Coordinates of C-alpha atoms (C1' of nucleotides) in Angstrom, one line a residue:
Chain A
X1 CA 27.3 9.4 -29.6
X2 CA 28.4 9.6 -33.2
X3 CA 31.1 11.5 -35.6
X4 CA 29.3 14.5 -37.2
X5 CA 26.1 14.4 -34.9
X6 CA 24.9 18.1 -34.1
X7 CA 26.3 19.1 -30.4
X8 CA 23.2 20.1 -29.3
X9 CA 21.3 17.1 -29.9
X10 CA 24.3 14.6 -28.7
X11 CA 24.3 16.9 -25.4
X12 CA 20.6 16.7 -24.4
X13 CA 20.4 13.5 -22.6
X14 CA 23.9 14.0 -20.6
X15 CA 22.0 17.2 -19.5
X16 CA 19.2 15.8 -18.2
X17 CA 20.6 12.4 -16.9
X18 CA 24.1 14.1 -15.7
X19 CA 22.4 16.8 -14.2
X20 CA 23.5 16.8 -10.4
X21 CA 19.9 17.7 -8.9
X22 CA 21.0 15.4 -5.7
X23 CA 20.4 18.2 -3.4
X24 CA 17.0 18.9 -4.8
X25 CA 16.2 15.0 -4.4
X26 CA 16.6 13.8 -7.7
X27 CA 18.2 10.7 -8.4
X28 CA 21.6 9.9 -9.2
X29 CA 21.8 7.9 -12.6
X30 CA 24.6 6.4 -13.4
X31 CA 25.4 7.6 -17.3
X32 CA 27.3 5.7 -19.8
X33 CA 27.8 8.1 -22.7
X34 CA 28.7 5.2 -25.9
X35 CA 31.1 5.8 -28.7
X36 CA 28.5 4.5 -31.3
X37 CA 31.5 4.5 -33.6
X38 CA 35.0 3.8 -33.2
X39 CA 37.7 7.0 -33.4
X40 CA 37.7 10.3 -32.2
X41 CA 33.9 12.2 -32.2
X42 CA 33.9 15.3 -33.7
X43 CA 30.4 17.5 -33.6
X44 CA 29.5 21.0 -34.6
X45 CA 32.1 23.6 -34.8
X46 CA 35.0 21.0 -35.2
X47 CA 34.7 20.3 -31.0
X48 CA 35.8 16.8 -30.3
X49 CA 34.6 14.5 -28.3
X50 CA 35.8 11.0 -26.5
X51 CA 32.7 8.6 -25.3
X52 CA 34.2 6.8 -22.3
X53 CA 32.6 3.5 -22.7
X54 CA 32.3 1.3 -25.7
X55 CA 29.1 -1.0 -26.8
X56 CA 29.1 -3.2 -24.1
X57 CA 28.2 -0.9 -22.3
X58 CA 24.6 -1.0 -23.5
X59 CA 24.3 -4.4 -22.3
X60 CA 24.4 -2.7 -18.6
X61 CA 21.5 -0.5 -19.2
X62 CA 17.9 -0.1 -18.3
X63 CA 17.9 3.2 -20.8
X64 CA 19.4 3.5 -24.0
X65 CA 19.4 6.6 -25.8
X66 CA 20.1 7.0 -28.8
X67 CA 20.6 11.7 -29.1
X68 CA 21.3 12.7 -32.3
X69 CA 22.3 11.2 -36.0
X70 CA 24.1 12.9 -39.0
X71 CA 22.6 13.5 -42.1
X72 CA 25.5 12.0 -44.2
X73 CA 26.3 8.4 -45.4
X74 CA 27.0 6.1 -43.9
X75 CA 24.3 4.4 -42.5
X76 CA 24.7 3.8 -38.4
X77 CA 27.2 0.7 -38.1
X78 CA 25.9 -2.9 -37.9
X79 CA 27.7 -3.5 -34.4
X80 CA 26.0 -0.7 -33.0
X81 CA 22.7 -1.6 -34.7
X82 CA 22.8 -5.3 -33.2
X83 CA 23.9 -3.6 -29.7
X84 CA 20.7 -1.9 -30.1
X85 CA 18.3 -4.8 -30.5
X86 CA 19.7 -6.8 -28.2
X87 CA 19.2 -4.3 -25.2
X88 CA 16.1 -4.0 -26.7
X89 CA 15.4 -7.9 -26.8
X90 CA 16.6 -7.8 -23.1
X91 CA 14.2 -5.4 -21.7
X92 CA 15.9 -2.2 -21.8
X93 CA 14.0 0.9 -22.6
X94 CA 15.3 2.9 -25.9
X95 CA 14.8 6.3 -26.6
X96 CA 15.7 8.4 -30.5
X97 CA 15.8 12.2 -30.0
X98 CA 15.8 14.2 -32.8
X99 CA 17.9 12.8 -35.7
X100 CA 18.7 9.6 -33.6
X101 CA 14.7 8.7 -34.8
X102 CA 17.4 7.5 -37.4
X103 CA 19.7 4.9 -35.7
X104 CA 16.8 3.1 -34.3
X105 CA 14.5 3.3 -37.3
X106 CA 17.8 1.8 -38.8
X107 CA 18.0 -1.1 -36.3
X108 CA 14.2 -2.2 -36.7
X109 CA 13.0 -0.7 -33.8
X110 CA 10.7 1.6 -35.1
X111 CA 8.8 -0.5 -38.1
X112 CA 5.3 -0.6 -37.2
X113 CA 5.2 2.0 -34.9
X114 CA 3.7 5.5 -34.9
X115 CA 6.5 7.8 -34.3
X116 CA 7.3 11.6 -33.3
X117 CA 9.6 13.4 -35.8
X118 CA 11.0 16.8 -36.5
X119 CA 9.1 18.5 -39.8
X120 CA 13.1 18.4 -41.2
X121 CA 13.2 14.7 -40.5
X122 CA 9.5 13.5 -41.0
X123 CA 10.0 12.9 -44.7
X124 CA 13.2 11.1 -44.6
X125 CA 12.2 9.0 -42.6
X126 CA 8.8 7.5 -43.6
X127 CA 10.8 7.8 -47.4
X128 CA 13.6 5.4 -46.0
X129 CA 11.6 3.6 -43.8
X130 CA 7.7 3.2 -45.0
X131 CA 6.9 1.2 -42.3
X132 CA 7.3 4.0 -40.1
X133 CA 4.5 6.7 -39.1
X134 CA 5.6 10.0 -37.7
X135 CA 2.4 11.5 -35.9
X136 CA 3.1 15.4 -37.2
X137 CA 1.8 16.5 -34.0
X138 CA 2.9 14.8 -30.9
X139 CA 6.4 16.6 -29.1
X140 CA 7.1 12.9 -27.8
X141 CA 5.9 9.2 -28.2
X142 CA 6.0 6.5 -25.4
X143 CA 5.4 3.8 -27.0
X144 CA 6.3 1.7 -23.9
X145 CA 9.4 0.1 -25.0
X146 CA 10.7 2.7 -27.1
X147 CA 10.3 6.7 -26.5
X148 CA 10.8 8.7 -29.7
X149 CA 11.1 12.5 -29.7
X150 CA 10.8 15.3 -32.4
X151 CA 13.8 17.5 -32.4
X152 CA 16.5 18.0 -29.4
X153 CA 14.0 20.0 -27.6
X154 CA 11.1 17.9 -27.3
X155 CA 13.9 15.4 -26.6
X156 CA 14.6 17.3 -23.0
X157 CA 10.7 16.6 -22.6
X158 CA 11.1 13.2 -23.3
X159 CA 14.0 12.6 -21.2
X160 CA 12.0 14.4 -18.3
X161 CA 9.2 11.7 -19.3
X162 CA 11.6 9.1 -19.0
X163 CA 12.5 9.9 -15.6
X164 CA 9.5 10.3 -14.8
X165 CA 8.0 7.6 -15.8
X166 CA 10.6 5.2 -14.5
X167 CA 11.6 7.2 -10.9
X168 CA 8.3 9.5 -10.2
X169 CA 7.4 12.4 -10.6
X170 CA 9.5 14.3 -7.9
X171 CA 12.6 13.0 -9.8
X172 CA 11.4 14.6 -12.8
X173 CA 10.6 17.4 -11.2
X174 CA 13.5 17.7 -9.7
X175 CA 15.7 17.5 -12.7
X176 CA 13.4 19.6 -14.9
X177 CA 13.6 22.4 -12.4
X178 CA 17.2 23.1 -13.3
X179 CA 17.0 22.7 -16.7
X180 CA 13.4 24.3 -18.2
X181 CA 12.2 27.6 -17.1
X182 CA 9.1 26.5 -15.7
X183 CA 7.2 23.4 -14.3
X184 CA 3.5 22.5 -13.5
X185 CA 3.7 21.0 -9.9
X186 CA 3.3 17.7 -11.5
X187 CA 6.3 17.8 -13.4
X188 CA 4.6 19.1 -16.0
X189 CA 4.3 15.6 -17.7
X190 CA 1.1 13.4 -17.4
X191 CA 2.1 9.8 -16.5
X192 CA 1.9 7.4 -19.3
X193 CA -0.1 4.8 -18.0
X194 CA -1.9 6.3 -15.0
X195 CA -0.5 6.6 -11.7
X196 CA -1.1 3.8 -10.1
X197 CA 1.2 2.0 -12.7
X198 CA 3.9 4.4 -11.5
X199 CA 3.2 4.2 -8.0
X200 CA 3.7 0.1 -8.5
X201 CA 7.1 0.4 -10.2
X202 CA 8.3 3.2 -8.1
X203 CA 7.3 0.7 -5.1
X204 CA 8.9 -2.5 -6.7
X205 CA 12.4 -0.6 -7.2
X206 CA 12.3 0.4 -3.7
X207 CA 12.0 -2.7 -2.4
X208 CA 13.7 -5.0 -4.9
X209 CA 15.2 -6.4 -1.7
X210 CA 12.2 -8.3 -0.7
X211 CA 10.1 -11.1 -2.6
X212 CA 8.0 -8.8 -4.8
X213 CA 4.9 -11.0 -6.4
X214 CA 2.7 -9.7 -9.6
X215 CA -0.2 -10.2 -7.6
X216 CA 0.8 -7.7 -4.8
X217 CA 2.3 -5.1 -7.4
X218 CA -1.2 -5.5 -8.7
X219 CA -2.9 -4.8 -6.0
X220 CA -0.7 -1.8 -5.0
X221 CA -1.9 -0.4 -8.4
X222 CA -5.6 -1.1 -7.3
X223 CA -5.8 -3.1 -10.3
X224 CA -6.5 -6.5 -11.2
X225 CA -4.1 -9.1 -11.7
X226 CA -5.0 -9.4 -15.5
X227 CA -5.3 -5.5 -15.7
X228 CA -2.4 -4.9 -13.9
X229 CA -0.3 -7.5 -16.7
X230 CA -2.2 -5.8 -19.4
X231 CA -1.5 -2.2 -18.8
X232 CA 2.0 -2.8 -17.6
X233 CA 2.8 -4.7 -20.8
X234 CA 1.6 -1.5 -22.7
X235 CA 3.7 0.8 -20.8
X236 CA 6.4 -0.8 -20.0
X237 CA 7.3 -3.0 -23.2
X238 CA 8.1 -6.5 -20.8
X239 CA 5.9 -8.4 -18.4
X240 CA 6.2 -7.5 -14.9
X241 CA 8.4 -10.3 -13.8
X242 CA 10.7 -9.9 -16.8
X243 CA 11.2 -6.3 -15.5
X244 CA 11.7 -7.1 -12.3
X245 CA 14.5 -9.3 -13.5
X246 CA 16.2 -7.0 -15.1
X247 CA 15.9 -4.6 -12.9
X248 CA 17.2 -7.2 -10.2
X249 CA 20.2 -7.8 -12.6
X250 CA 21.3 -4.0 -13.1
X251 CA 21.2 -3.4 -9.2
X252 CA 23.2 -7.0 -9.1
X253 CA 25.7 -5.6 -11.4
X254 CA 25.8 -2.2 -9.4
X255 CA 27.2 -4.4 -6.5
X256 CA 29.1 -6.3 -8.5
X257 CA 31.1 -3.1 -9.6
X258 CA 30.8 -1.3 -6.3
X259 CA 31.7 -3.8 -3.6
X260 CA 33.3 -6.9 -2.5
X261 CA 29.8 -9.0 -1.8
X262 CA 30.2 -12.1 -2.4
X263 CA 27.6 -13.6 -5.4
X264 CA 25.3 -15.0 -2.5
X265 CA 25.2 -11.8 -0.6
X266 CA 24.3 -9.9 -3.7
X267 CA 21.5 -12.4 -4.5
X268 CA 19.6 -12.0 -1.5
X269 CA 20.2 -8.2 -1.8
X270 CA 18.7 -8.2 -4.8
X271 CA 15.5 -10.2 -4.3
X272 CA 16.7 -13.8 -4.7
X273 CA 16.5 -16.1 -2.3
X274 CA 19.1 -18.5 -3.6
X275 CA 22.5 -17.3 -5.7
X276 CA 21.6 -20.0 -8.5
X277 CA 18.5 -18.3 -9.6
X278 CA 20.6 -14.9 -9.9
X279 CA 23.2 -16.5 -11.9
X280 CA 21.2 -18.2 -14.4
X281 CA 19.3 -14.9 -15.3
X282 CA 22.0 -12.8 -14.7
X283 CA 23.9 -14.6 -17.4
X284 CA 21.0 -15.1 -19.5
X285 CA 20.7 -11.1 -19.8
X286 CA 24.6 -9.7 -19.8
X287 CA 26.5 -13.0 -21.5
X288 CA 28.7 -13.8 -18.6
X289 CA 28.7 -15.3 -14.8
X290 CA 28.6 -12.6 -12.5
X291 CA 32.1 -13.4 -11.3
X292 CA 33.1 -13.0 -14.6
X293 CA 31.6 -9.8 -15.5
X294 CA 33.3 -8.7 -11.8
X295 CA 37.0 -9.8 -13.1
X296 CA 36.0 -8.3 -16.3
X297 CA 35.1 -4.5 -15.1
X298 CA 38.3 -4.5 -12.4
X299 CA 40.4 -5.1 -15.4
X300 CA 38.7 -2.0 -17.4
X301 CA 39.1 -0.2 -13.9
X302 CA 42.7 0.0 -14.2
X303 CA 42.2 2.2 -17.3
X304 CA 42.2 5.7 -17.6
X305 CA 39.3 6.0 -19.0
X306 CA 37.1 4.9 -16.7
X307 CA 34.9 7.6 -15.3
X308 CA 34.2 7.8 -11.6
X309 CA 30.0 8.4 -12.6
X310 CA 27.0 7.3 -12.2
X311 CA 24.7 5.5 -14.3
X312 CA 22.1 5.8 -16.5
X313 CA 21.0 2.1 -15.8
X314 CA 19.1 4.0 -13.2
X315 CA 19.7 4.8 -9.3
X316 CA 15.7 3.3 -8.7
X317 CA 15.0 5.6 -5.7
X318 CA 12.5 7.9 -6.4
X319 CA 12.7 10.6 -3.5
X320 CA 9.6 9.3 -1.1
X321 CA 7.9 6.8 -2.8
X322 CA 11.0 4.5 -1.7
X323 CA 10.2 5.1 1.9
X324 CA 12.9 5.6 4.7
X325 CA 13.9 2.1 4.6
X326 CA 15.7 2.0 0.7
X327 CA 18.4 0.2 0.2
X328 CA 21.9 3.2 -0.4
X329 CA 24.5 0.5 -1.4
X330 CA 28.5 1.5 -1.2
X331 CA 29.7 4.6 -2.2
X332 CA 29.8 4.2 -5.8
X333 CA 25.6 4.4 -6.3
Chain B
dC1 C1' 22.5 -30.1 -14.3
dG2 C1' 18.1 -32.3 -13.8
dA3 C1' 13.8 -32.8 -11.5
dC4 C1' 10.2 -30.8 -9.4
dT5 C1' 6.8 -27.2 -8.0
dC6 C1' 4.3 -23.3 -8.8
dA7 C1' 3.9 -18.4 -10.4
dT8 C1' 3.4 -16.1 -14.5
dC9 C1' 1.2 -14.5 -18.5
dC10 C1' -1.5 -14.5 -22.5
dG11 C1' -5.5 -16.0 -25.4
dC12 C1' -10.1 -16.5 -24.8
dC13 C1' -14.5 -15.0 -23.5
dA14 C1' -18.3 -13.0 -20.7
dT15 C1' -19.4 -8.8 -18.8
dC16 C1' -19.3 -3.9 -17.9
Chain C
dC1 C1' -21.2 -1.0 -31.0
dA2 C1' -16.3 -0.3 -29.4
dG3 C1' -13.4 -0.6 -25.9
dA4 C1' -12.0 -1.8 -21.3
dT5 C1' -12.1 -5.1 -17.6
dG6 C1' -11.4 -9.3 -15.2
dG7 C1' -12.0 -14.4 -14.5
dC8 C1' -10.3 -18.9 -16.3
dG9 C1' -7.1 -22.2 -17.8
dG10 C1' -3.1 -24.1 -19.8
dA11 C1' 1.6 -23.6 -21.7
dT12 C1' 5.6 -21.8 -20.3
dG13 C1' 9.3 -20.7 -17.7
dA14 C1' 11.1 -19.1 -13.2
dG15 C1' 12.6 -20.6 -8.7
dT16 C1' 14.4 -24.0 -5.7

DNA sequence: CGACTCATCCGCCATC
DNA sequence: CAGATGGCGGATGAGT
């Protein structure tokens, strides 16, 4: 969130991703809303607002989204532009809606790529940034590691793909139907990469538990091995393992944050056989040890500020596809 | 941390 | 002919 970003824009992914649809199945995400900038927020019509978590928090999330962007100077702040490419470098998915095109078309992200853009912020931005396409027609982009969107309101669409793409169609369904007037039974979204890609990932989250290998994710997409690496590579921005890893980490972190499991306990939860192999990666993605980034979030905890939420690092349960048998960690999922 | 094994994944290329 | 597919093999890196 930034100072002088429209409310409107700032406010479309806390809709879709704080949405409590838990009761229609959807799943619970736990949202980080970021202070992209230091100080007090304020948005349209003077209303201020207070982002609860700071930068870091980026480096704890499988989404990053990036809502809105003002139209004055200065430029989006270098911390927040390195944040940025980092999670980006690390695997995480990140999104621009509306004017945030902006912020991530400031951090690099975008050069090269074919883009979707408001008509108000088309110009602008292939000016500033020539590098950059906008495709005048497209509502959204997935371009597999980073989802663009023209305007806040194509921006509920892509949030809706997001969830889709990354938790099934049900989620998105289930979100969508509390927030647009009406859906196609589907969702109303196509899947970006087919299906069976979907079917795969939403299998692989629910059982990130158990000692998931490329070949059998491959297989559950009815693909081959070399297709399977090919099409998920173009969807999802990472190979498969380097997913899975990630995704491993964030859940690691979840019970890290959520429970007093010891670091050995959490690495066979989490798909490792042995705690070594979870540490190395796990500080190789977030920095730290994972007793260290323990210690580090019970100190924050003692702060005020600290929301009891969820995440947008993503609950990875899509309703049914996880089967009965999904792991529900400690209260704090 | 180092040594070891083996899965991964990407370029290449024939084929569909 | 263009584009997608899938097998092969070796460098790389993940896991133990």
């Amino acid at each position: 969130m930034f100072d002088q970003a429209p409310m409107f824009d700032t406010s479309v992914p806390v809709g879709v991703f704080g949405a409590d649809c838990a009761a229609s199945g959807a799943p619970k995400f736990r949202l980080l809303p970021v202070a992209g900038e230091p100080g007090m927020l304020t948005s349209t019509g003077g209303v201020q607002l207070r982002a609860p978590h700071a930068l870091d928090a980026l480096r704890r999330a499988g989404v990053v989204i990036a809502p809105s962007w003002r139209s004055r100077q200065p430029g989006p702040p270098e911390p927040l532009l390195r944040a940025l490419r980092q999670a980006h470098g690390e695997g995480a998915l990140i999104a621009g809606l509306g004017s945030g095109v902006f912020v991530l078309a400031a951090a690099g992200l975008l050069d090269g790529r074919k883009v979707a853009a408001s008509c108000r912020h088309a110009p602008g931005l292939m000016t500033a940034y020539p590098g950059v396409t906008v495709d005048p027609e497209a509502l959204f982009i997935d371009d597999g590691d980073v989802v663009t969107s023209a305007g806040p309101v194509a921006g509920v669409d892509a949030c809706l793909h997001i969830v889709q793409r990354m938790w099934g169609a049900d989620a998105a369904a289930a979100i969508a139907c509390g927030i647009t007037p009406a859906v196609r039974p589907d969702g109303g979204r196509a899947p970006v990469a087919g299906g069976a890609l979907d079917e795969a990932v939403a299998y692989a989250l629910g059982h990130l538990d158990d000692t998931l290998d490329v070949g059998a994710l491959a297989m559950r997409a009815h693909l081959s091995r070399r297709t399977f690496d090919r099409r998920f590579r173009a969807a999802v921005g990472a190979s498969p393992l380097q997913w899975l890893g990630r995704q491993r980490i964030l859940r690691a972190q979840r019970l890290l944050e959520d429970t007093d499991l010891t670091v050995e306990v959490i690495a066979r939860q989490v798909g490792f056989t042995t705690a070594v192999s979870l540490r190395r990666l796990f500080r190789r993605v977030s920095g730290v040890s994972p007793q260290d980034y323990r210690s580090s979030l019970r100190d924050k905890a003692a702060l005020p500020l600290e929301p009891a939420g969820r995440s947008l690092t993503g609950d990875p349960h899509p309703p049914g596809a996880a089967g009965p048998a999904a792991p529900r960690p400690g209260p704090g999922w």
